[in-house]
mmCIF file of C-alpha atoms in Angstrom:
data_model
loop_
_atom_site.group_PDB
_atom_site.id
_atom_site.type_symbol
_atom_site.label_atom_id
_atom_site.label_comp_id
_atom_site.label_asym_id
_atom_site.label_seq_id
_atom_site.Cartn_x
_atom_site.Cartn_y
_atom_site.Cartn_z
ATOM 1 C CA UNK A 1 -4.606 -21.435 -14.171
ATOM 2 C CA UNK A 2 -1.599 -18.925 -14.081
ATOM 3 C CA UNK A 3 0.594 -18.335 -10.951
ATOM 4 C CA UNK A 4 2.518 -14.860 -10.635
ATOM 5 C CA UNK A 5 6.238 -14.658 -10.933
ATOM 6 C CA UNK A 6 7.172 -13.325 -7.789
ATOM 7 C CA UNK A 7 9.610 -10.971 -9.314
ATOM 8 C CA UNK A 8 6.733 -9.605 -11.384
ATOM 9 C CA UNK A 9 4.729 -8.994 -7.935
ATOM 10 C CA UNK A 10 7.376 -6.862 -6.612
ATOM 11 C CA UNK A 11 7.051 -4.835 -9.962
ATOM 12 C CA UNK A 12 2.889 -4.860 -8.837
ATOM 13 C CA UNK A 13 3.271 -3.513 -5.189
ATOM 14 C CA UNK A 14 6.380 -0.686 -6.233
ATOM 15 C CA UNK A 15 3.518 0.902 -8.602
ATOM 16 C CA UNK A 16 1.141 0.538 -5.819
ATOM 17 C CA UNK A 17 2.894 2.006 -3.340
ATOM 18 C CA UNK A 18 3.580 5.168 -6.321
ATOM 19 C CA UNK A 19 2.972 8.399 -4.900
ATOM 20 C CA UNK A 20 -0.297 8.652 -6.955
ATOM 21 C CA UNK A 21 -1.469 5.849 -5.196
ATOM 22 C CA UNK A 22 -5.435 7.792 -4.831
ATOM 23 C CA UNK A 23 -5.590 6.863 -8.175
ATOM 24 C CA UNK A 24 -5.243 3.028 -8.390
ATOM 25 C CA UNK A 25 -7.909 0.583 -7.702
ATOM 26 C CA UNK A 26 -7.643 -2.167 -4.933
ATOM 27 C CA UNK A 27 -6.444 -5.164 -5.831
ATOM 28 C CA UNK A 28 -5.531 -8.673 -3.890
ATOM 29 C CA UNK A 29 -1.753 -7.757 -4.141
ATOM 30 C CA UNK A 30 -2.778 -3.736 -2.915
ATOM 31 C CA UNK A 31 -4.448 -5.204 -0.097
ATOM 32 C CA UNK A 32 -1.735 -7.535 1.105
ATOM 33 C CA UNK A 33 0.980 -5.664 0.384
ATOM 34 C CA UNK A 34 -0.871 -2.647 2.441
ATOM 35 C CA UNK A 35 -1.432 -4.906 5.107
ATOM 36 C CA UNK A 36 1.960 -6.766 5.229
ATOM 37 C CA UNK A 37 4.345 -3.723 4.289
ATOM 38 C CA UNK A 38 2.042 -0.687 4.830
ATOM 39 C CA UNK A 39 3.607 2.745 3.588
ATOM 40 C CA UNK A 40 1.669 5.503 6.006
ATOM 41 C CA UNK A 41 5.177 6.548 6.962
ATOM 42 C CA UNK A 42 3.374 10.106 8.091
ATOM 43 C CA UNK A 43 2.419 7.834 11.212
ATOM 44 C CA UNK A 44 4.209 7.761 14.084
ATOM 45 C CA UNK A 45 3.996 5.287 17.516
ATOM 46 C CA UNK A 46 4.825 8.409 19.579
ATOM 47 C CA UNK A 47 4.797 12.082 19.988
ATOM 48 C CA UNK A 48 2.982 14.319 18.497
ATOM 49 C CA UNK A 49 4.158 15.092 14.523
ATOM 50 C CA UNK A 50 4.048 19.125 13.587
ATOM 51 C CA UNK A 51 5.807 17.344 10.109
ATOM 52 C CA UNK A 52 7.181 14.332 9.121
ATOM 53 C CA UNK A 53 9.785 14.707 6.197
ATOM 54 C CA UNK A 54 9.935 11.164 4.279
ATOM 55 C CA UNK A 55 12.883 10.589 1.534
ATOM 56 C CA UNK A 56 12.660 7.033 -0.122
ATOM 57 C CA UNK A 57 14.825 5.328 -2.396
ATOM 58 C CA UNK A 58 12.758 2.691 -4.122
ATOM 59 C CA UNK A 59 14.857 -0.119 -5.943
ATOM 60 C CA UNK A 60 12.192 -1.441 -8.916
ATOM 61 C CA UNK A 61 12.770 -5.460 -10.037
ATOM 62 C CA UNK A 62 13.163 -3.960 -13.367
ATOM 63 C CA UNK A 63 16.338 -2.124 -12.079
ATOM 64 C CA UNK A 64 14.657 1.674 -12.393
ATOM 65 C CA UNK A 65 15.547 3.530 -9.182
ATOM 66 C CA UNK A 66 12.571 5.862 -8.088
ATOM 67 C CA UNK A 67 13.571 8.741 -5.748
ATOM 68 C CA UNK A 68 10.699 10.106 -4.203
ATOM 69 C CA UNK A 69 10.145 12.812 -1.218
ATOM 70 C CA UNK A 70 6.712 13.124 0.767
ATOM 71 C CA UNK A 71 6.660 16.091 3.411
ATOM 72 C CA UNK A 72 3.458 15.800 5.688
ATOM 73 C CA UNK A 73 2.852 18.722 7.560
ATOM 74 C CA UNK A 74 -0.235 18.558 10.575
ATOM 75 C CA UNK A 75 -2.807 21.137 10.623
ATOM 76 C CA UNK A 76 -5.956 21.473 12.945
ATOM 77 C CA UNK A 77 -7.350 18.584 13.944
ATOM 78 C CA UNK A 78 -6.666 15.093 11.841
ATOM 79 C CA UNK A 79 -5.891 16.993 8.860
ATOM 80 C CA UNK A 80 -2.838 16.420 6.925
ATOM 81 C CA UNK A 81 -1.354 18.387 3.863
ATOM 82 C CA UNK A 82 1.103 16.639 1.426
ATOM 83 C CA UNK A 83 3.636 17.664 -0.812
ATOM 84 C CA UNK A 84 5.288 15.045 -2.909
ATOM 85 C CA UNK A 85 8.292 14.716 -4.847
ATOM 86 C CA UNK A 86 9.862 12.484 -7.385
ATOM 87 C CA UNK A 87 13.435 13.110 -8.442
ATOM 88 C CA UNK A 88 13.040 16.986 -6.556
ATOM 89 C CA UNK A 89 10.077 17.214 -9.567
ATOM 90 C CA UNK A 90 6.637 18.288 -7.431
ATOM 91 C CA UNK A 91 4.168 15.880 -8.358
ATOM 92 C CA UNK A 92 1.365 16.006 -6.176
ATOM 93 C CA UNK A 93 -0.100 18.755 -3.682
ATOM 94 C CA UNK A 94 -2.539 16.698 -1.245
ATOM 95 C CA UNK A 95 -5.029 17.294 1.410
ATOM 96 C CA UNK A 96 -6.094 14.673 3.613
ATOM 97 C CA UNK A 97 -8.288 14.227 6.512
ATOM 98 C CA UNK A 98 -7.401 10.699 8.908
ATOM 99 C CA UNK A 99 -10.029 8.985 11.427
ATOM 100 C CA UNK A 100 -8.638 7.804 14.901
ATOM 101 C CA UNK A 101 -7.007 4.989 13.959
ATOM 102 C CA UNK A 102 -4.618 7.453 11.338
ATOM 103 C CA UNK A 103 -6.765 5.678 8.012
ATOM 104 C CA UNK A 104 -7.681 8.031 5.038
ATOM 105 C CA UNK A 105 -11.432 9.055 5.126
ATOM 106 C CA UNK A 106 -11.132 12.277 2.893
ATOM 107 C CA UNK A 107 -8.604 12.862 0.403
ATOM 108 C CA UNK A 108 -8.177 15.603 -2.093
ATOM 109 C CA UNK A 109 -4.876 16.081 -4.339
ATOM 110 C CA UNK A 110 -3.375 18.151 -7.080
ATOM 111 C CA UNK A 111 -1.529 15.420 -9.368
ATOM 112 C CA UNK A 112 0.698 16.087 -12.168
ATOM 113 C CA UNK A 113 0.915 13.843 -15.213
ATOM 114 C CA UNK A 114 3.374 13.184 -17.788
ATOM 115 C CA UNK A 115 3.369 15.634 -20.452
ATOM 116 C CA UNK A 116 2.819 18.147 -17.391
ATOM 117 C CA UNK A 117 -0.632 18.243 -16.815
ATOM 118 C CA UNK A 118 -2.267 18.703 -13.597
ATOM 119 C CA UNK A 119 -5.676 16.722 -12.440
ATOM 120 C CA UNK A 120 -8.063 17.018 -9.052
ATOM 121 C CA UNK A 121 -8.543 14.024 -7.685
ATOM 122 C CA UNK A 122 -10.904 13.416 -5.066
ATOM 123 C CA UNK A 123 -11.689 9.749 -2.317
ATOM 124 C CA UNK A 124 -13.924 8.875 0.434
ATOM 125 C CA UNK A 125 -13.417 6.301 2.657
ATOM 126 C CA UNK A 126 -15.362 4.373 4.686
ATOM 127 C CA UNK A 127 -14.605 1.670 7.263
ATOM 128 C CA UNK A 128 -16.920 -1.387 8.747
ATOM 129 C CA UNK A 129 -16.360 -4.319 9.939
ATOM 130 C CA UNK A 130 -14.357 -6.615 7.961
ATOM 131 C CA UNK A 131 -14.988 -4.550 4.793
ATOM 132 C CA UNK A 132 -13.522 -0.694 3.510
ATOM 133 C CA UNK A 133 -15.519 1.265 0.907
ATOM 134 C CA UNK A 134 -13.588 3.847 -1.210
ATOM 135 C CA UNK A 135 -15.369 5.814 -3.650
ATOM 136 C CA UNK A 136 -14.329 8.393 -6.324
ATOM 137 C CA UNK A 137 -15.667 11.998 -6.590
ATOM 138 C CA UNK A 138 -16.125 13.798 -9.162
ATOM 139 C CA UNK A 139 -16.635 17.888 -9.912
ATOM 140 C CA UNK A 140 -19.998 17.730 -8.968
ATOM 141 C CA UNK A 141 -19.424 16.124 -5.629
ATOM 142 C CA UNK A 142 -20.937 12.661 -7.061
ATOM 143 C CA UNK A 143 -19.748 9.199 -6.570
ATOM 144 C CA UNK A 144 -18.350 7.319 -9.918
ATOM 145 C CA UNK A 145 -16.574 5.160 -9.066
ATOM 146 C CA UNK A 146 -16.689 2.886 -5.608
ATOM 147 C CA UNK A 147 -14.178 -0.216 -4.644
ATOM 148 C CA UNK A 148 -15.702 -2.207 -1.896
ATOM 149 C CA UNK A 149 -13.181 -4.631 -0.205
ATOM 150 C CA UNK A 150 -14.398 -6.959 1.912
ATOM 151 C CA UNK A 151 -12.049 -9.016 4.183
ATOM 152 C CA UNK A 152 -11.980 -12.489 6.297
ATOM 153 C CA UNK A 153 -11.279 -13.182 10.145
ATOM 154 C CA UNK A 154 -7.523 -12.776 9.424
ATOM 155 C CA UNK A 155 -7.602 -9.567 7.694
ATOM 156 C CA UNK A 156 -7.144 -11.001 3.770
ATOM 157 C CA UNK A 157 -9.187 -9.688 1.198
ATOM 158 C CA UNK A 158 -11.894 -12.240 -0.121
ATOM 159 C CA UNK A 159 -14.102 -10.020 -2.371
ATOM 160 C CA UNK A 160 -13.067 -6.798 -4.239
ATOM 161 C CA UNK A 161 -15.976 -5.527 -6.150
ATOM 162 C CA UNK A 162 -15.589 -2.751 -8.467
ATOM 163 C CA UNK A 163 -18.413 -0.409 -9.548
ATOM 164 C CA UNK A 164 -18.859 2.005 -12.166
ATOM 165 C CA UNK A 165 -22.156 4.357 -10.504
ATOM 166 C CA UNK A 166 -24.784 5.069 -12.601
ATOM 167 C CA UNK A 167 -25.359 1.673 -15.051
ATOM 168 C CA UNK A 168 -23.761 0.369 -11.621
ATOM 169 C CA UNK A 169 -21.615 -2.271 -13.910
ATOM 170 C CA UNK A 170 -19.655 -4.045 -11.834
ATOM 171 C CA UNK A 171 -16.424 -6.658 -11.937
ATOM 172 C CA UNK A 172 -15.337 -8.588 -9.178
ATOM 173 C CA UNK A 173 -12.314 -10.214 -7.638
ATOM 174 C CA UNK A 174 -12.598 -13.030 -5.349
ATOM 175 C CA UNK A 175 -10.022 -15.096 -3.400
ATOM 176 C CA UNK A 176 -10.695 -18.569 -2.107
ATOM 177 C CA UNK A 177 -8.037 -19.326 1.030
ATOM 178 C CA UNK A 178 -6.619 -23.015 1.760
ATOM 179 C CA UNK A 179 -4.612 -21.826 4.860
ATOM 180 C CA UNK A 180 -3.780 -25.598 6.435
ATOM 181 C CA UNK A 181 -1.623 -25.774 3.054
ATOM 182 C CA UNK A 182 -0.708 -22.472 2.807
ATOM 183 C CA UNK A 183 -2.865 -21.829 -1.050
ATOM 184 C CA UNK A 184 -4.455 -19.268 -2.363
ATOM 185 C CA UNK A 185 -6.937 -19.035 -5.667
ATOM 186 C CA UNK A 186 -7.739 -15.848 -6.987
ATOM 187 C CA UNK A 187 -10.634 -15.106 -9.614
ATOM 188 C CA UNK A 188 -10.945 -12.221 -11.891
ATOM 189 C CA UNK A 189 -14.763 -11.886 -13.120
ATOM 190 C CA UNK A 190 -15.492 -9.118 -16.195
ATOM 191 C CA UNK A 191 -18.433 -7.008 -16.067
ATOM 192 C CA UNK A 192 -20.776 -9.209 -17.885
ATOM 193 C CA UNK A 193 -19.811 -11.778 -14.836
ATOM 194 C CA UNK A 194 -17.693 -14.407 -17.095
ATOM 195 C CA UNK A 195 -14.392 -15.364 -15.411
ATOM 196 C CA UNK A 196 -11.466 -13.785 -16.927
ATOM 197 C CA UNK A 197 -8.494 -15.346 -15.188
ATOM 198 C CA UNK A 198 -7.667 -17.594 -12.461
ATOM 199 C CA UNK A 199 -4.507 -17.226 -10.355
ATOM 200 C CA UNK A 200 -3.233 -20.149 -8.028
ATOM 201 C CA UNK A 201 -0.381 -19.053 -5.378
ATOM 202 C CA UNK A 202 0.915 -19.006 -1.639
ATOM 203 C CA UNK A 203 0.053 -17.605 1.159
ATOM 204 C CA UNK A 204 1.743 -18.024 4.120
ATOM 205 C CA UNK A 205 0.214 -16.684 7.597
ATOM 206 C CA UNK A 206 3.090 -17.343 9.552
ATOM 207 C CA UNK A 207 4.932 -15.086 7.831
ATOM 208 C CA UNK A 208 6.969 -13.329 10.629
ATOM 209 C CA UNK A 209 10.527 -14.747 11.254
ATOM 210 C CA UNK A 210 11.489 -12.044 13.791
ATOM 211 C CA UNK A 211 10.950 -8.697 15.752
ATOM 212 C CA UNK A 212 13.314 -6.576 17.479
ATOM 213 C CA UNK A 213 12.821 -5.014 20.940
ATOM 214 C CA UNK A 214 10.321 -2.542 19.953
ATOM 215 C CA UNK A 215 7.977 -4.841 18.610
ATOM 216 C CA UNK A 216 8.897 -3.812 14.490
ATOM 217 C CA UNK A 217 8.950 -6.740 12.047
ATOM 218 C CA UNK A 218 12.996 -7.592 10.804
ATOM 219 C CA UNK A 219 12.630 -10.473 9.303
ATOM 220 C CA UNK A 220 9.652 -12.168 7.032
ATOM 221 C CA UNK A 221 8.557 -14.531 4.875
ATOM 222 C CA UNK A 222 7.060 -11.885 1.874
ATOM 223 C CA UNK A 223 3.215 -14.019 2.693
ATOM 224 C CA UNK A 224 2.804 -14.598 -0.737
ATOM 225 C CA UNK A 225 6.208 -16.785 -1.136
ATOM 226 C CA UNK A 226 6.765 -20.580 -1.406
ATOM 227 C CA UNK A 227 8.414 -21.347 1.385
ATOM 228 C CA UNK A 228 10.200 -24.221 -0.282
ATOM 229 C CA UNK A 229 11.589 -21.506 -2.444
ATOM 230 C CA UNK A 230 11.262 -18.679 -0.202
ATOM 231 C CA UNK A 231 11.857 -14.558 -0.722
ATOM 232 C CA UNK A 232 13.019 -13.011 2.837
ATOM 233 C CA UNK A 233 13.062 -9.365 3.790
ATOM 234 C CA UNK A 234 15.406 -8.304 6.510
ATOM 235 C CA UNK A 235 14.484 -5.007 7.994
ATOM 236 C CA UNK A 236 16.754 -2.476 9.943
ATOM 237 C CA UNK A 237 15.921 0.393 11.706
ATOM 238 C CA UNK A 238 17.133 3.348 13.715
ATOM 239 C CA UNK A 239 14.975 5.251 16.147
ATOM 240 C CA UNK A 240 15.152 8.628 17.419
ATOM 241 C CA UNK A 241 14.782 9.804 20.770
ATOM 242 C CA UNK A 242 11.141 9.012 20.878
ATOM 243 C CA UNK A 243 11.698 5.322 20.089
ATOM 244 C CA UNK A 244 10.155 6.165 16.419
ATOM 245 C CA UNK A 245 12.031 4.985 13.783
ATOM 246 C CA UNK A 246 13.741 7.502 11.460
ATOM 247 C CA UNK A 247 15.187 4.936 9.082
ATOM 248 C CA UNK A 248 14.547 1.678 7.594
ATOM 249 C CA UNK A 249 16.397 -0.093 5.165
ATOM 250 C CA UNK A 250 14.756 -3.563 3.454
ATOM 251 C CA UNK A 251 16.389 -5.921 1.554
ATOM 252 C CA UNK A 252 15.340 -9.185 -0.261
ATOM 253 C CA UNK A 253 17.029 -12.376 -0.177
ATOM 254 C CA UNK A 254 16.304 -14.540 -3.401
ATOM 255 C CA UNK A 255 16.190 -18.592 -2.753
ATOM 256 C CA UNK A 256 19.647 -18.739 -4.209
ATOM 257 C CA UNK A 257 21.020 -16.442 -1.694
ATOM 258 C CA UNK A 258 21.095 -13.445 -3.375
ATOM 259 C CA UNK A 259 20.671 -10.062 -1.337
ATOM 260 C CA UNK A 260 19.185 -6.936 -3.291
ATOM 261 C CA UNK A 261 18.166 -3.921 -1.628
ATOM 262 C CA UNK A 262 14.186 -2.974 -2.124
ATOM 263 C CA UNK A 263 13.853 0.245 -0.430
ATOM 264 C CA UNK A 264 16.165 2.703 1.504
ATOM 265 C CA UNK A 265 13.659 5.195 3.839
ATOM 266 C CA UNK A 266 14.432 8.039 6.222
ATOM 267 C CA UNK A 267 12.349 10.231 8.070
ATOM 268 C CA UNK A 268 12.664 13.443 10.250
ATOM 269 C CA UNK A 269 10.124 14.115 12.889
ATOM 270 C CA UNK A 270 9.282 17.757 13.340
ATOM 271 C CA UNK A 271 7.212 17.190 17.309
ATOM 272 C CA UNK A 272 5.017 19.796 18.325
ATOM 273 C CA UNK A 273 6.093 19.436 21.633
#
């Protein structure tokens, strides 16, 4: 039984949180790092956007810097179109239509890859209760590909299934939950249904130390942290005139007392009106 470094975890969620993001499949960390530290920085508490102009500074725990630019611009309706940027380099030309609740049901983009090539990618979402289904498209409109995550009372993913469509092979992920002592076990099952790895680590629910006045998290427990050894983020903001905040600034705090910065992030709100 193997427990993840939790240095090596922040390595996990930078890649997730990647501007080609479409592409990766859902995993345990993906889901808790989306539901701890979600990046939809296109959404806003108030106002209505015309664009939101996002410039990030992403500080990797094997000390690359990634500078990245997003620019979502609002069209008709709940669609969005997305330009993104690494190191001024256009990397990705997106479409993407949102539900009510500002999620991702329809997503189209125009990535580039290294050596320079350029690929259509294309997601569907859909959202029940306690579970999200994303599926891949291909050229002919079919389904390839489909991730179905299914979660428990408290939000935390218990069953990731992957499927290839077609022979409908599928692998599976599951996650067993001893909250009262704060565990976790995590299972990694192949496609012939023989268990590949199993991962034993923390989870903490009471992860929030603090909030300011406008109800934003500034201090945490990361939830996946022994707390007997624990990683902190501190979190400032500044808000514009809206009370929206236009940029954050997170920093982690080792158990030794060391302070590195993760992530520098600024926004500017274009408002319709």
């Amino acid at each position: 039984m193997n427990k993840i470094p939790f240095i090596l975890f922040l390595l996990i969620t930078a890649v997730g949180y990647s501007q080609h993001d479409q592409e990766f499949e859902p995993t345990f960390y993906s889901e808790i790092a989306e539901r701890v530290a979600p990046r939809n920085y296109y959404s806003v508490k108030f106002g209505n956007p015309a664009e939101v102009i996002v410039n990030d500074t992403i500080f990797l725990a094997n000390s690359e810097t990634w500078i990245e630019k997003n620019i979502y611009s609002f069209k008709s309706g709940r669609e969005m179109l997305v330009k993104k940027y690494r190191d001024n380099e256009l990397i990705a030309d997106e479409i993407i239509e949102l539900d009510s609740n500002n999620r991702i049901l329809n997503y189209e983009g125009n990535l580039k890859y290294e050596g320079g090539k350029w690929y259509i990618t294309k997601v569907k979402y859909q959202y029940q209760e306690n579970k999200k289904i994303k599926e891949k498209i291909n050229d002919s409109g079919e389904t390839y590909l489909r991730y179905t995550v299914k979660y428990d009372s408290l939000k935390n993913p218990i069953e990731i299934e992957h499927t290839i469509v077609g022979p409908d092979h599928t692998r599976l992920q599951t996650v067993n939950y001893d909250y009262p002592n704060s565990k976790f076990i995590l299972m990694d099952f192949n496609y012939q249904g023989r268990l590949e790895e199993e991962i034993k680590g923390n989870i903490n629910s009471d992860y929030v130390l603090e909030k300011n006045e406008n109800g934003d998290i500034t201090k945490l427990y990361w939830i996946l942290t022994d707390k007997t050894e624990p990683f902190i983020h501190e979190i400032d903001y500044e808000y514009d005139e809206k009370g929206n905040w236009i940029k954050l600034i997170k920093n982690v705090i080792s158990p030794d007392g060391t302070k590195k910065p993760y992530y520098r992030t600024y926004r500017e709100i274009k408002y319709k009106n």
